[in-house]
Short mmCIF file of C-alpha atoms and ligand atoms in Angstrom, two decimals:
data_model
loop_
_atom_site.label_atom_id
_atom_site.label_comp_id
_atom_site.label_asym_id
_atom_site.label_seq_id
_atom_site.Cartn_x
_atom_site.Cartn_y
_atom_site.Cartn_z
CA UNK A 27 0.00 0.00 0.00
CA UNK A 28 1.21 3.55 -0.70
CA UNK A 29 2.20 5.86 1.59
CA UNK A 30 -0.77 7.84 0.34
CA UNK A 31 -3.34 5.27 0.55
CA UNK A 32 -2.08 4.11 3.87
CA UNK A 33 -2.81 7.96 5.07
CA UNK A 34 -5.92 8.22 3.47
CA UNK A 35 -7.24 4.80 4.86
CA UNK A 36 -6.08 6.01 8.14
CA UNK A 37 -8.12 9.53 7.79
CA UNK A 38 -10.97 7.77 6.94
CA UNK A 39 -10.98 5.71 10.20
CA UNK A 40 -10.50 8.31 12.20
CA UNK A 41 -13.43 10.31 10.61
CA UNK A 42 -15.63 7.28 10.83
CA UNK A 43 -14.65 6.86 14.43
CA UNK A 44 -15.51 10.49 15.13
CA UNK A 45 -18.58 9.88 13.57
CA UNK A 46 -19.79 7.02 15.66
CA UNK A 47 -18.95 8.87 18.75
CA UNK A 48 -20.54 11.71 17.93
CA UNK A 49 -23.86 9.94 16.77
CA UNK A 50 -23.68 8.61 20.33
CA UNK A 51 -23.61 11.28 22.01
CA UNK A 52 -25.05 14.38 20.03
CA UNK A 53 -28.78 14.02 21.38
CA UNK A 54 -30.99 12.26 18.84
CA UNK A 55 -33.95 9.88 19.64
CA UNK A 56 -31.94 7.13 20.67
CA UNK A 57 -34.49 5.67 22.81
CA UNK A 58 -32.45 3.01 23.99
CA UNK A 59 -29.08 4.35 24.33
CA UNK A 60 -26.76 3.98 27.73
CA UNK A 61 -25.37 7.14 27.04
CA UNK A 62 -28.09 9.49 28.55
CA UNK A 63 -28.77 7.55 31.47
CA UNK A 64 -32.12 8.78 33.32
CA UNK A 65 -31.40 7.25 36.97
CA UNK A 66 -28.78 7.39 39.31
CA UNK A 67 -28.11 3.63 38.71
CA UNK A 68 -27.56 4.42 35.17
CA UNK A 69 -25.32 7.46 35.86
CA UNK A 70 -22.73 5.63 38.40
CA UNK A 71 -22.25 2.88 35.78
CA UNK A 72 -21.85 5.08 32.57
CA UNK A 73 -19.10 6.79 35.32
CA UNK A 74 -17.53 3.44 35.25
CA UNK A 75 -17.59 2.83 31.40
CA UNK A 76 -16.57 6.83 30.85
CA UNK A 77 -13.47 6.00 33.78
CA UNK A 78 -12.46 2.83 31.64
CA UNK A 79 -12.47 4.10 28.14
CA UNK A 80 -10.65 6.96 28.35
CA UNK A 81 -8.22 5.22 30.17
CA UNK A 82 -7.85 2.48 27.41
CA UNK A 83 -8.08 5.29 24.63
CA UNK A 84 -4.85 6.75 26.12
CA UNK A 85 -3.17 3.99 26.14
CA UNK A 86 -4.44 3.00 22.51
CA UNK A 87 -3.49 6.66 21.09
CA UNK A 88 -0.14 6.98 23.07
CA UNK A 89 1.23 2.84 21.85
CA UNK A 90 -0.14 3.81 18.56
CA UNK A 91 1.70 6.68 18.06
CA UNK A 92 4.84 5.42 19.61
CA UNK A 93 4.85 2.53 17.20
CA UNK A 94 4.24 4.69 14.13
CA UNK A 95 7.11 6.57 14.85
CA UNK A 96 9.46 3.90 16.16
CA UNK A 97 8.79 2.15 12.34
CA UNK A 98 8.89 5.24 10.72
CA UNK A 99 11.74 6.50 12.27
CA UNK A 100 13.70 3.42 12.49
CA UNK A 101 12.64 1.75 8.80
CA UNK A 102 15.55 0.22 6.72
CA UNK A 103 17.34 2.51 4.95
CA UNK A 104 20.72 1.83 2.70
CA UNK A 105 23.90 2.13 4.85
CA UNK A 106 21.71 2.70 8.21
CA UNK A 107 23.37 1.84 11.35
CA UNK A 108 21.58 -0.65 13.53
CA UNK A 109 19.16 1.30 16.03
CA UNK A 110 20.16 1.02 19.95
CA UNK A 111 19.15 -2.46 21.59
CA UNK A 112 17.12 -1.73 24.87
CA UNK A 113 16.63 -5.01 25.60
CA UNK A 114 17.39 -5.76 28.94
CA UNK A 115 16.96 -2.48 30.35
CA UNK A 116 15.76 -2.45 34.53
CA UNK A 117 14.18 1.32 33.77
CA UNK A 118 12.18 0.71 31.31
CA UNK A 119 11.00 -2.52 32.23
CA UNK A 120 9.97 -0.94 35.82
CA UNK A 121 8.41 1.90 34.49
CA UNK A 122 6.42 -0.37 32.20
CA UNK A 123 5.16 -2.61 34.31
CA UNK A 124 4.76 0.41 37.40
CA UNK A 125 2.34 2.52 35.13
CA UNK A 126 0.25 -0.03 33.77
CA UNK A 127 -0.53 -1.37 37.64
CA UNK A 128 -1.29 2.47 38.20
CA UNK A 129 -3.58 2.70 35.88
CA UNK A 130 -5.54 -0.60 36.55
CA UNK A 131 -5.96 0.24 40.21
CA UNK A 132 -7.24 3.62 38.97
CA UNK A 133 -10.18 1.79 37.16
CA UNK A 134 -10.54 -1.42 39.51
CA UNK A 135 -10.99 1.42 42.83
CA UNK A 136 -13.99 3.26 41.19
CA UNK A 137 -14.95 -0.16 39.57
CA UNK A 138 -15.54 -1.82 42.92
CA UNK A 139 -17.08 1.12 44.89
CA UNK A 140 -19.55 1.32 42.19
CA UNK A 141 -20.48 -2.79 42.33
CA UNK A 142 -20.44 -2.61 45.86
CA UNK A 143 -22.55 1.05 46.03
CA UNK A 144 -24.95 -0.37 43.19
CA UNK A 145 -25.58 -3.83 45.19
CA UNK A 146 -26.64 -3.20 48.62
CA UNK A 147 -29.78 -3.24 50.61
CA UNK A 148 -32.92 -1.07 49.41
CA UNK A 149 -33.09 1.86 51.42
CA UNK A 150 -36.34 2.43 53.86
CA UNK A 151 -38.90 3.62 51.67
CA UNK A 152 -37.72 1.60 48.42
CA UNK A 153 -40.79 0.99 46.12
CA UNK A 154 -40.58 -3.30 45.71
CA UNK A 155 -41.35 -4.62 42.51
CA UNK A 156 -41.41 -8.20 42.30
CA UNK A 157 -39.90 -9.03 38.37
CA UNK A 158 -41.04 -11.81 36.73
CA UNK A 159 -39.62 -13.00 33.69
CA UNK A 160 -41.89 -15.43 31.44
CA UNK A 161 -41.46 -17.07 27.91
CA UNK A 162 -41.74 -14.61 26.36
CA UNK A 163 -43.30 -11.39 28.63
CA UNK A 164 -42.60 -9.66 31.80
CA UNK A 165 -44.73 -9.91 34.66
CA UNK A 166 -44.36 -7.09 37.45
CA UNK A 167 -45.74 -7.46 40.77
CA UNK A 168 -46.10 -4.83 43.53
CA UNK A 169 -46.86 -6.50 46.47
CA UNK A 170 -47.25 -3.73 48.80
CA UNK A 171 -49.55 -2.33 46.51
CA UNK A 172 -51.91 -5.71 45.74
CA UNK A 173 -51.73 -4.62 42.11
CA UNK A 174 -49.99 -6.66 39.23
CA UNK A 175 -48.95 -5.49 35.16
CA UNK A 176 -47.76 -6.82 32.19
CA UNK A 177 -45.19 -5.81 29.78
CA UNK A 178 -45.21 -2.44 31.35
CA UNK A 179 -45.02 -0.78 34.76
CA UNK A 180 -45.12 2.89 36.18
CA UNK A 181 -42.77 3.87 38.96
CA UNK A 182 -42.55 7.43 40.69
CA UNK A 183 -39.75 9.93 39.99
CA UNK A 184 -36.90 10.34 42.53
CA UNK A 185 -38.15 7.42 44.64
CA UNK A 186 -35.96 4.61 45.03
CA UNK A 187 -36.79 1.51 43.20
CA UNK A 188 -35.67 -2.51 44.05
CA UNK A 189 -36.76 -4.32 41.52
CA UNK A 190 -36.46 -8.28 42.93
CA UNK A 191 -36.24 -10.31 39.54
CA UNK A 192 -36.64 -14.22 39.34
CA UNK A 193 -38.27 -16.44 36.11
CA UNK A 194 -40.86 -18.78 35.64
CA UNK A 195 -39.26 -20.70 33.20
CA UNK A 196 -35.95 -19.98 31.78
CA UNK A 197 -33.31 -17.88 32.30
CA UNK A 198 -33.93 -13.79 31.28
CA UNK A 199 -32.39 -11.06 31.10
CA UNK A 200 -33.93 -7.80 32.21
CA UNK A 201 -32.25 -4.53 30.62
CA UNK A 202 -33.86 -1.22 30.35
CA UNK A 203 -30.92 0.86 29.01
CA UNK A 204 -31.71 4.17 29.87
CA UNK A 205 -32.52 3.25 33.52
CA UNK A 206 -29.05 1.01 33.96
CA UNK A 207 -28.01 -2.34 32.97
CA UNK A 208 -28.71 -5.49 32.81
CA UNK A 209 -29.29 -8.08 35.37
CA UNK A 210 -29.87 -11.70 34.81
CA UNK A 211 -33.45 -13.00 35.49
CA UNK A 212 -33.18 -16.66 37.30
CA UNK A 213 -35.26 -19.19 37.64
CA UNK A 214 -36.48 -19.11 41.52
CA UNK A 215 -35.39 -22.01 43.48
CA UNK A 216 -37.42 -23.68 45.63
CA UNK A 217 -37.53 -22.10 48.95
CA UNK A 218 -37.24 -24.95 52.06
CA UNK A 219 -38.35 -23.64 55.36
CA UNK A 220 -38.16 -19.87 56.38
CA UNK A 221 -35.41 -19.01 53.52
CA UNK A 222 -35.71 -16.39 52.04
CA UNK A 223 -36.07 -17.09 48.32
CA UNK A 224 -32.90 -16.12 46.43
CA UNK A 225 -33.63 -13.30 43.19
CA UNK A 226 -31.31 -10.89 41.58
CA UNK A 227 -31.35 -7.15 42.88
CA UNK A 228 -31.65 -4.17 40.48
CA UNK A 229 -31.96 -0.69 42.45
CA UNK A 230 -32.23 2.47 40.71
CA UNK A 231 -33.52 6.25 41.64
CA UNK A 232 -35.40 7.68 38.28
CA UNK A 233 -35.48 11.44 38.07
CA UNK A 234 -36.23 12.04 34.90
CA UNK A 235 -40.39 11.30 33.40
CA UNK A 236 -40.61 9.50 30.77
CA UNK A 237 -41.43 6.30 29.02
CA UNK A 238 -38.62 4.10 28.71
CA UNK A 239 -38.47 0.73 26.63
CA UNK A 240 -36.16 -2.07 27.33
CA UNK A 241 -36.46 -5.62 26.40
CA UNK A 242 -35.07 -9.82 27.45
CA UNK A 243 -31.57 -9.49 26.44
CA UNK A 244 -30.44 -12.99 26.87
CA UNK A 245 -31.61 -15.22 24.43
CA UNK A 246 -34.60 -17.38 25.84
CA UNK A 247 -36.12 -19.26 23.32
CA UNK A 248 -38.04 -18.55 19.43
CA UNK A 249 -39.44 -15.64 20.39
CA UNK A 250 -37.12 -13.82 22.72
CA UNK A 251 -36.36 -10.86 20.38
CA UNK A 252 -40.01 -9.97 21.07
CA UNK A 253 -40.16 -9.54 24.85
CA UNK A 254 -40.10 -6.03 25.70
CA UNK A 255 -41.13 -3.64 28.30
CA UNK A 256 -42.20 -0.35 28.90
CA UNK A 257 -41.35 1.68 32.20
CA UNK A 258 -42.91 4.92 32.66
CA UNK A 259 -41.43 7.30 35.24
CA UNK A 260 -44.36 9.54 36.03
CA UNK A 261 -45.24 12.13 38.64
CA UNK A 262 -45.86 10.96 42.33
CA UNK A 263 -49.92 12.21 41.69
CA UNK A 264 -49.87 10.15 38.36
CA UNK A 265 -48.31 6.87 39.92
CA UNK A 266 -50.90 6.95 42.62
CA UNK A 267 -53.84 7.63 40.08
CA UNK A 268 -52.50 4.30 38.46
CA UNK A 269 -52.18 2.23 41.20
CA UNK A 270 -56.16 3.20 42.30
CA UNK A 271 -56.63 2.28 38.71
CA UNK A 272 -54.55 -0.90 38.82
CA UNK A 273 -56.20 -1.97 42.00
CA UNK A 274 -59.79 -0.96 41.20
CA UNK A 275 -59.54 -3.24 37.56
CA UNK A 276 -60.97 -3.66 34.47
CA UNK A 277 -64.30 -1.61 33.99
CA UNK A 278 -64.35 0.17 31.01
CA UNK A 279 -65.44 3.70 30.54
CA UNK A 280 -68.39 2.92 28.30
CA UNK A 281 -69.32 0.13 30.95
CA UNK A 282 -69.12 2.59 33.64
CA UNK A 283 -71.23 4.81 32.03
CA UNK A 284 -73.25 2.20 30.56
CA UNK A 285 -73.67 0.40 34.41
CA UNK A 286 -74.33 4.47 35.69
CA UNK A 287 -77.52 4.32 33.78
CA UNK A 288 -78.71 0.53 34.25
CA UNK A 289 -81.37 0.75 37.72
CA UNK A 290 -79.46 -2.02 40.16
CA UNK A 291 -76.09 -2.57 38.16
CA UNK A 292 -73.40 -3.18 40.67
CA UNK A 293 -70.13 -1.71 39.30
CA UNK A 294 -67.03 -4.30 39.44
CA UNK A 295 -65.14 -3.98 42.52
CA UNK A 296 -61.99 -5.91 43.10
CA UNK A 297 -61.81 -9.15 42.45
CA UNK A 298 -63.12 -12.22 43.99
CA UNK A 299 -60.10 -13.18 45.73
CA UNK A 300 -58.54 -10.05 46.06
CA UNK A 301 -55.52 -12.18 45.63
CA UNK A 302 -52.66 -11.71 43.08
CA UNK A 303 -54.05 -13.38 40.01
CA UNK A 304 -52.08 -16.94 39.87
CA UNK A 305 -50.33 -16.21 42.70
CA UNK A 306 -47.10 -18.41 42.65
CA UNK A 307 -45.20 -16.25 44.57
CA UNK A 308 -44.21 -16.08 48.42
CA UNK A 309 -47.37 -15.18 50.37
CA UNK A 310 -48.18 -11.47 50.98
CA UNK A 311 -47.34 -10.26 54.10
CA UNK A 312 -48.71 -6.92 54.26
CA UNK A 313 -52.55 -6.54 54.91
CA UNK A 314 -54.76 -6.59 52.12
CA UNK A 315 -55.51 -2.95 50.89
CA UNK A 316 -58.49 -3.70 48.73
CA UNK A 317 -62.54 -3.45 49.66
CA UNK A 318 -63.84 -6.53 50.69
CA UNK A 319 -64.41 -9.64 48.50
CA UNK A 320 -67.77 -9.64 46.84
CA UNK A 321 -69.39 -11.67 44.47
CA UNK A 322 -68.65 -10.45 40.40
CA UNK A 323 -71.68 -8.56 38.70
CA UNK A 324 -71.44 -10.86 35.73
CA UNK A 325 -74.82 -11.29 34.46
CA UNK A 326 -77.48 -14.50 35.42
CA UNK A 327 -75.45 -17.22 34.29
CA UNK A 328 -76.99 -18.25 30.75
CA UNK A 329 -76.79 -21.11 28.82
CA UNK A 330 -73.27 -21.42 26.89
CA UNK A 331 -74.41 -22.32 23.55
CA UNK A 332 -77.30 -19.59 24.28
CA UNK A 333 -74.43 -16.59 24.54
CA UNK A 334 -72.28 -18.27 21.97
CA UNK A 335 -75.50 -18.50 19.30
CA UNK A 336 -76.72 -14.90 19.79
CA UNK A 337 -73.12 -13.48 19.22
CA UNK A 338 -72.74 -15.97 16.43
CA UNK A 339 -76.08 -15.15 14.52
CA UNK A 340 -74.67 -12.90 12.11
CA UNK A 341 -71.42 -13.14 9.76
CA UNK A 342 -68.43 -11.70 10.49
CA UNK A 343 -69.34 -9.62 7.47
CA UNK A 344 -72.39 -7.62 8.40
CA UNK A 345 -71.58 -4.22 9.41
CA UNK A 346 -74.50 -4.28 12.18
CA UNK A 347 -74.24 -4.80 16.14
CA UNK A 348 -75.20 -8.50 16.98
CA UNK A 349 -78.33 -9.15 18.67
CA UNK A 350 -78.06 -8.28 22.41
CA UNK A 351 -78.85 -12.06 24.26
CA UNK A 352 -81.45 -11.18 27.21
CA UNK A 353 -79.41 -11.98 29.52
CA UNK A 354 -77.18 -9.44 28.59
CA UNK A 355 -78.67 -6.77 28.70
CA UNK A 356 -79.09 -5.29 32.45
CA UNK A 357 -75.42 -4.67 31.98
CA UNK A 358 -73.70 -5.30 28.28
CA UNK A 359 -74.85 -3.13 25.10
CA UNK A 360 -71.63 -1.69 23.52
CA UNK A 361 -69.44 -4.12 21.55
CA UNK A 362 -67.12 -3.62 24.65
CA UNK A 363 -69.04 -5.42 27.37
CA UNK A 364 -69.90 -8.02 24.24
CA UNK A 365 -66.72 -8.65 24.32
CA UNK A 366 -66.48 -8.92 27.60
CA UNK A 367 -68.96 -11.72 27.64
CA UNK A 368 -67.51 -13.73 25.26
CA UNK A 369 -63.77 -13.57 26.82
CA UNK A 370 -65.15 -14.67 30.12
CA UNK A 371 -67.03 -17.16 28.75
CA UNK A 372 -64.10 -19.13 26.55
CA UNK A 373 -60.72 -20.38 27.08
CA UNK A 374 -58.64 -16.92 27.58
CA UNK A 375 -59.57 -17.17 31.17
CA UNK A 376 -57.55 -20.01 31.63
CA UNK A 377 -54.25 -18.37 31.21
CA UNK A 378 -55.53 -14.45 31.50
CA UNK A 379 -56.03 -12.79 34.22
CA UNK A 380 -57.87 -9.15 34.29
CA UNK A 381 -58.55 -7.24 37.58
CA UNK A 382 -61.49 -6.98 38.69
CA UNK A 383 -63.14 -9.92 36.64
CA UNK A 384 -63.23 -13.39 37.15
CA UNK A 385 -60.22 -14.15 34.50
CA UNK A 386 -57.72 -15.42 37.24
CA UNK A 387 -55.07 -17.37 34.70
CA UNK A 388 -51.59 -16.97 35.08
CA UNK A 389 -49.82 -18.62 32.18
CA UNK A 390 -50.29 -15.63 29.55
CA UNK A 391 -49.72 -11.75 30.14
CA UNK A 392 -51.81 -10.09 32.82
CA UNK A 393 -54.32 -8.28 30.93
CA UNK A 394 -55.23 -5.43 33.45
CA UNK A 395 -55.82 -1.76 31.86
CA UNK A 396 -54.52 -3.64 28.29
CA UNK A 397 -55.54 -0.76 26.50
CA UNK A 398 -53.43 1.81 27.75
CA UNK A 399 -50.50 -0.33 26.30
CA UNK A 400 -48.35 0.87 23.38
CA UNK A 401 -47.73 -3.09 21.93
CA UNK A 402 -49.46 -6.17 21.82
CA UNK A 403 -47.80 -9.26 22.38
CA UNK A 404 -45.04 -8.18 24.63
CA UNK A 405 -43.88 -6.06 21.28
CA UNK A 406 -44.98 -7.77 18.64
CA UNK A 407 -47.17 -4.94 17.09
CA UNK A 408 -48.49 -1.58 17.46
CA UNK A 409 -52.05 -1.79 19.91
CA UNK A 410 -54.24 -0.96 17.30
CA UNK A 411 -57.82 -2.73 16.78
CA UNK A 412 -56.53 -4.83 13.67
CA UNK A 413 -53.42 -6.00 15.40
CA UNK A 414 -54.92 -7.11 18.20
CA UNK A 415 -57.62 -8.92 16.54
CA UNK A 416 -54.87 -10.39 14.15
CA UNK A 417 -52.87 -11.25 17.18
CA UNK A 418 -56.55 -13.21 18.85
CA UNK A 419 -56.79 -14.75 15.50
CA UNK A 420 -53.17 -16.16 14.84
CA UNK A 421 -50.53 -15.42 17.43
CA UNK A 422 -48.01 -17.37 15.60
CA UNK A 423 -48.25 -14.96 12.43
CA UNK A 424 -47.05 -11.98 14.15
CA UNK A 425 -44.30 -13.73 16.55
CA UNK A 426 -43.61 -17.32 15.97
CA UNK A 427 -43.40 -19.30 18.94
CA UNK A 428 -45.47 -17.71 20.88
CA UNK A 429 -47.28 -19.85 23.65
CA UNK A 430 -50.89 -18.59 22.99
CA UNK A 431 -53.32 -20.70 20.63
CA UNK A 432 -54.90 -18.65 17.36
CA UNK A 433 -58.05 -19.08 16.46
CA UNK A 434 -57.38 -21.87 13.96
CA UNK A 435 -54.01 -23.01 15.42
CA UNK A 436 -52.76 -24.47 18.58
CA UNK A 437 -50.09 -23.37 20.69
CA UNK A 438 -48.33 -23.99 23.67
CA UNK A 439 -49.79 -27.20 23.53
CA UNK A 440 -53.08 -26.12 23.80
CA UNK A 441 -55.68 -26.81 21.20
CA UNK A 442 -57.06 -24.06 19.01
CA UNK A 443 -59.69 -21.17 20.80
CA UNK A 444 -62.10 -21.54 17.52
CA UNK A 445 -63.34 -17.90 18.25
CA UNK A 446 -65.20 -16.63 15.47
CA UNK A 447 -64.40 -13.71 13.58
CA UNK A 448 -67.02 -11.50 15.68
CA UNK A 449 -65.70 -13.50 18.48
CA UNK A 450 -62.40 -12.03 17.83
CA UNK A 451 -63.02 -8.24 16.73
CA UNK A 452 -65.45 -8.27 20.13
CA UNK A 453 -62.65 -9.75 22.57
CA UNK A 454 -60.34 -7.00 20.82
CA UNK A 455 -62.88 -4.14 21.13
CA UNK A 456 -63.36 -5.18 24.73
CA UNK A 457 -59.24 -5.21 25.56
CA UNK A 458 -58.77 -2.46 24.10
CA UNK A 459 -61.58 -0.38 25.73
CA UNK A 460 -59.80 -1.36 29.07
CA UNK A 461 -58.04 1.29 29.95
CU1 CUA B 750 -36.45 -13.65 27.69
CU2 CUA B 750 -34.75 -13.50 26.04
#
């Protein structure tokens, strides 16, 4: 290569390298990037990363240079005498192996404080979300609260987070970049007499609102590039209005309003149990916050094939409501509490659970407030009425491997839901009115 070329290539690397830096770090919607960290958690580790590259980029730019020159300045020439031999030399051996020992103590020190800083005991006070990682969606629990979500969660600014994460299959990995990195996401062992079950630790102080995305980043079967999460750092006022929304569960606003102007219509409260839908994990200790159990206000139990018939009656095509059944109609009218009907009444409930109904499953994603999520299917698609009816009708199509059955296909070794095309665009109407 010519001296020329081998300058120009050497320009152009440096350029690119600029480049990439500076598309790092000149603002930009990165939405995911480490680089503008939004918690304390995040800050103390990009200290770490800033402490250890600049070190290393020294020492890349200063042996670089020094070996450019030395073959530069030292290349064969005609009738050159032979450079000076330093081999052998006590100096320069000590100072060689003296600065380099320097230099890793000055990034091990900081290093260490930061692991040790960044791993110990919540502080009084600490908001406690129980993480649970699931082929393929995130389950988060707040037990203090009684309240659990799915695929995303909503945590106060400038409080103090722990985030306890275990798995209930395989092993995650949870990583929301802009809050701080990455922790692994175990399966929980079992827990023998008063032990304390043993999960991973992430604790972070947001102080920044905002939404922030993050997804599984250890790979955990077909479909783990489609497990991701939403956090949303909101005002103190905002998280509490959530939580009294979380708790109170699924009623719609046109079911409210609808129930407001039925005579004797008991609006949902709670659930039945007031337990944590498919509750798998260690036993609440705190009291239990929500009003008293009472019975659900589903309507007079009818006849399955009754319900099933009178939603059935006409085709998917006509543009008209279906017939109301009679039973229905003290509390369901809109294509909303249709819906709701017809999910209660089939197979979703078996691995669904939503607040404040009797849908108390615990294999798929908690359903709670669904509508006031960005994705469906843990990420799989914009949460928009045809992709979640597409997702009811064939799961697999939009992320293969999924667990949940389509309408025509099984999955996760269960059999096929048959729902019906009005089936379907009711169930989505109704999940999607649940916010
Ligand atoms: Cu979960 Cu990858």
């Amino acid at each position: 290569m010519s001296k020329f070329r081998l300058r120009r290539a050497g320009g152009l690397f440096t350029l690119a390298a600029l480049l990439f830096v500076a598309a790092c770090e000149a603002g930009g919607d990165f939405p995911q990037t480490t680089f503008r960290p939004v918690s304390e958690l995040g800050e103390k580790q990009n200290a770490v990363f800033y402490n250890t590259t600049w070190w290393t980029v020294g020492i890349m730019v200063l042996v670089e240079v020094l070996l450019v020159y030395v073959i530069w300045r030292y290349r064969e020439k005609p009738d050159a005498p032979r450079p000076e031999q330093i081999h052998g030399n006590t100096k320069l051996e000590i100072t060689w192996t003296v600065i380099p020992s320097i230099i890793v103590v000055l990034i091990a020190v900081p290093t260490i404080l930061t692991i040790f800083d960044t791993q110990k005991a919540a502080p009084e006070g600490a908001l406690r979300i129980e993480v649970i990682g699931h082929q393929w969606w995130w389950e988060f629990r707040y037990p203090e609260e009684g309240i659990v979500a799915g695929n995303q969660f909503y945590v106060p600014v400038d409080r103090t987070v722990e985030l306890r994460l275990h798995s209930a299959d395989v092993v995650h990995s949870f990583w929301i970049p802009k809050l701080g990195g990455k922790r692994d996401v175990n399966p929980q062992p079992a827990v023998t007499g008063d032990r304390e079950p043993h999960t991973n630790q992430i604790l972070f102080t947001p102080h920044e609102e905002g939404a922030y995305t993050g997804q599984c980043a250890e790979f955990c079967g077909e479909a783990h590039a489609i497990m991701r999460m939403v956090a949303h750092v909101v005002s103190e006022a905002e998280y509490d209005e959530w939580v009294e929304q979380m708790r109170t569960g699924s009623t719609s606003a046109d079911m409210l309003t609808q129930l407001a102007r039925t005579p004797g219509a008991t609006a949902p409260v709670g659930d039945t149990t007031g337990a944590v839908a498919g509750d798998s994990a260690p036993p609440r200790t705190q009291p239990q916050v929500e009003p008293p159990a009472t019975e659900q206000p589903l309507p007079a139990p009818a006849p399955a094939a009754q319900q099933v018939g009178a939603i059935r009656a006409p085709t998917g095509l006509t543009p008209q409501r279906p017939p109301v059944p009679a039973v229905m109609v003290a509390g369901a009218q809109t294509d909303a509490e249709l819906g709701r009907e017809v999910f209660l009444s089939k197979t979703c409930v078996a691995c669904h659970a939503i607040k404040g109904t009797r849908a108390q499953g615990a294999l798929g994603p908690v359903l709670t407030r669904f509508g006031t999520r960005p994705w469906v299917g843990a990420g799989a698609a914009t949460n928009n009425q045809a992709n979640v009816e597409q997702w009811i009708r064939n799961p697999q199509s939009m992320k293969p491997g999924t667990l949940m059955p389509g309408a025509h296909t099984p999955g996760g070794g269960m059999p096929p839901t048959d729902l019906t095309e009005q089936e379907i665009r009711l169930i989505a109407t109704y999940l999607r009115s649940l916010k």
